């Protein structure tokens, strides 16, 4: 995906996500989990654990990882990859903060559908 | 013929640029400066010491009048430039002076941001930007009234400290949860907050300013949560924005700031911009180091060096408040490709964190001891390879590159009179002698005989090393299972230290107990949250982000991400009214499955998360509250029908079950607690495999505990016999309180009882009546804060963010 065809969509205020928490963005290609770390960084992942599809948005956020609520897989917020002995990954979705607003590029999810 | 160089603005960046230019090409330009402020160039960074009274204006002047005379520079003080005529190559001041230029430098700096709340234009609402602001503050401070500073960043804190120093009563209002969140991680932010509060400055975080009120002048600040803060002055220190209006009016390309290339040239080749008004590579700058770098590049360009280029590099921040040592530099966010080294020395109030990426220092945060910050910043800027000194890196330059000190050798090298345990004043010689002469083999023995490490426990590691050095291989420490990889401490040590050190928040605890990670993990955070809830009822602010999802949303997550909802049915009793309400909810929300549970409740399965508050609202209306089927807390009290109906019943088992449940619901425990009351020894409520069970008999009540019927199957142990219902309730509450105080997080009662000893527990509850009463009283006290129905609170809107997506793009996409 190149920069030119990125589509940034405003999905709300950063303040809408609790620190060390997450919120969900619904899209026609599935849910996106937008995380906010203790350092006030944001990351967005497909809201489906690579293990059994658990909603990562409901997990406990620590450092730059989230622990899935279903079976405690730990997923990196930066790479989407499972940590430790577990293998698997979810898509990361581009996200940025502009003047306190959250912008995501949901087309990445569609790209997967098309593929 | 000299070229004409005109400078708009006389701040630190153009000042530095001219200094460098005059060194490199003293004869090349005729220089004219227009300064909107009626004064010479002064050091803006020193405004804080000026405000606090540590410095005078004369001491912060960079270029006095003599400097301008000496270099033949014409300075117009108090002349604001009104317009630039690019075609004629002239600038015109508000006072009507027009000056021609060959080269023009725009250095208009930045403007403080004023939040446009009602009342923001009242007299007494100040910003913190220049000498005039400081003078206004100093005059206001003479009245010794109250000041509210909006903004807990660098400038806000410095303004607050200065005003406090001048004798004002100061409150800082900060929008974010921690101070200086752009420069500091949360831990350092908390330490800073404590240090600032210790100076008598009040701090309100997560505080949103709604309005400023007053008649002719400011009288106070109103926050969004309704808090009213009286104030004689209000200082807004919420940030700055580049002052680029003049450039924009002249038709130059302006985004956030005046866009410049690597040579500081604007879109007009004769015009340059420097300082806070300039935007280089998409970034604007506010700290002095990059501004000075810009100035150096600009001077080189003007002197004829076409290769000089500005590349933004890492910047460092220091807080200029006397007595608070704070330093941050680079990028200190966490990341997969990054590693961190954290040093915490709680007793000395020191916190150091280094972030390392590809064997290079990427960021650093120091609190308490910043003596070596220059050395670290140099490593960071140079991008030096630190892999060879990594082991000792955090200890600073005195250890750099040296061999890592073997801790055992270090302990062995200590003299006999070296103090090991500060709390109890125990020196090395005494411990070594006790170990050798009395043949001590375990840490507990050493604690019992010498008192070393028996109080706060922070010297435990040292004592263990001493034992190892003295006993050699004969010392085999009973392995304490650490809570999780974030700490070396076990659950019991953490619980003991929470009380001994009066730790009352998770960040405080992690700092004091020297946690290895900056915000813990999914294993320790829920445990710590429980320990703090259980230890400090009414004081500790529950951290919902440290709770497992089920306890956060008060329902049980299912494999497909939906939730199950279990309303409370006291003692397993229900009614037509309740069942009808349940049936209506099932229909209304199309709930796919309804099931009767093992604990005599009804479980509604497959509820969508967004529907939870509405489902609860309907159940609440029928008088039902949360059944806590998700909680590490009291779940259910199962009963049989007892003397009400049963021909064998000996006591009112249903009534007792309901009383216990009504008394104990809402309490948090280390793991779930399930109870039962059977009306006779036939035991239809299956009380003898529960965490706590009661078997009613003719003469009263047999209390059982420590049963299990899950992963393990285990019959209960008998705790004792009591004659009356009130006694039964007191015994059960005291037992549960003992478990709450001693149990490890996720440890069920039967495991705790095995560890603590059935007899030991029995003696404390059944034989020691004072202790039983004290435990009971503590349970009663903590219940004062736990019996609010979490469903009703959320129906009222609490934690609403949990139940709704932040955005729904499906509608928007459908429209496209």
mmCIF file of N, CA and C in Angstrom, chain B residues 441-443 463-465 467-468 471-478:
data_model
loop_
_atom_site.group_PDB
_atom_site.id
_atom_site.type_symbol
_atom_site.label_atom_id
_atom_site.label_comp_id
_atom_site.label_asym_id
_atom_site.label_seq_id
_atom_site.Cartn_x
_atom_site.Cartn_y
_atom_site.Cartn_z
ATOM 1 N N UNK B 441 19.734 -21.510 58.439
ATOM 2 C CA UNK B 441 19.754 -22.050 57.082
ATOM 3 C C UNK B 441 18.788 -21.321 56.138
ATOM 4 N N UNK B 442 17.763 -20.679 56.709
ATOM 5 C CA UNK B 442 16.769 -20.081 55.819
ATOM 6 C C UNK B 442 16.637 -18.589 56.088
ATOM 7 N N UNK B 443 16.079 -17.907 55.120
ATOM 8 C CA UNK B 443 15.858 -16.476 55.248
ATOM 9 C C UNK B 443 14.977 -16.169 56.458
ATOM 10 N N UNK B 463 20.571 -9.695 51.982
ATOM 11 C CA UNK B 463 20.665 -10.713 53.037
ATOM 12 C C UNK B 463 20.851 -12.090 52.401
ATOM 13 N N UNK B 464 20.123 -12.333 51.318
ATOM 14 C CA UNK B 464 20.257 -13.639 50.660
ATOM 15 C C UNK B 464 21.658 -13.828 50.087
ATOM 16 N N UNK B 465 22.217 -12.743 49.525
ATOM 17 C CA UNK B 465 23.582 -12.859 49.004
ATOM 18 C C UNK B 465 24.575 -13.130 50.126
ATOM 19 N N UNK B 467 23.907 -14.748 52.864
ATOM 20 C CA UNK B 467 23.734 -16.152 53.263
ATOM 21 C C UNK B 467 24.473 -17.060 52.296
ATOM 22 N N UNK B 468 24.369 -16.707 51.024
ATOM 23 C CA UNK B 468 25.033 -17.512 50.007
ATOM 24 C C UNK B 468 26.553 -17.437 50.171
ATOM 25 N N UNK B 471 27.276 -19.423 53.546
ATOM 26 C CA UNK B 471 26.966 -20.859 53.593
ATOM 27 C C UNK B 471 27.436 -21.614 52.346
ATOM 28 N N UNK B 472 27.747 -20.869 51.302
ATOM 29 C CA UNK B 472 28.134 -21.539 50.051
ATOM 30 C C UNK B 472 26.967 -22.348 49.508
ATOM 31 N N UNK B 473 27.251 -23.533 49.013
ATOM 32 C CA UNK B 473 26.207 -24.347 48.398
ATOM 33 C C UNK B 473 25.179 -24.866 49.387
ATOM 34 N N UNK B 474 25.531 -24.767 50.682
ATOM 35 C CA UNK B 474 24.587 -25.234 51.702
ATOM 36 C C UNK B 474 23.322 -24.369 51.717
ATOM 37 N N UNK B 475 23.426 -23.172 51.159
ATOM 38 C CA UNK B 475 22.241 -22.308 51.141
ATOM 39 C C UNK B 475 21.385 -22.601 49.925
ATOM 40 N N UNK B 476 20.203 -23.016 50.189
ATOM 41 C CA UNK B 476 19.290 -23.360 49.116
ATOM 42 C C UNK B 476 17.973 -22.638 49.357
ATOM 43 N N UNK B 477 17.838 -21.442 48.820
ATOM 44 C CA UNK B 477 16.660 -20.652 49.166
ATOM 45 C C UNK B 477 15.362 -21.329 48.723
ATOM 46 N N UNK B 478 14.409 -21.358 49.627
ATOM 47 C CA UNK B 478 13.090 -21.857 49.240
ATOM 48 C C UNK B 478 12.616 -20.954 48.120
#
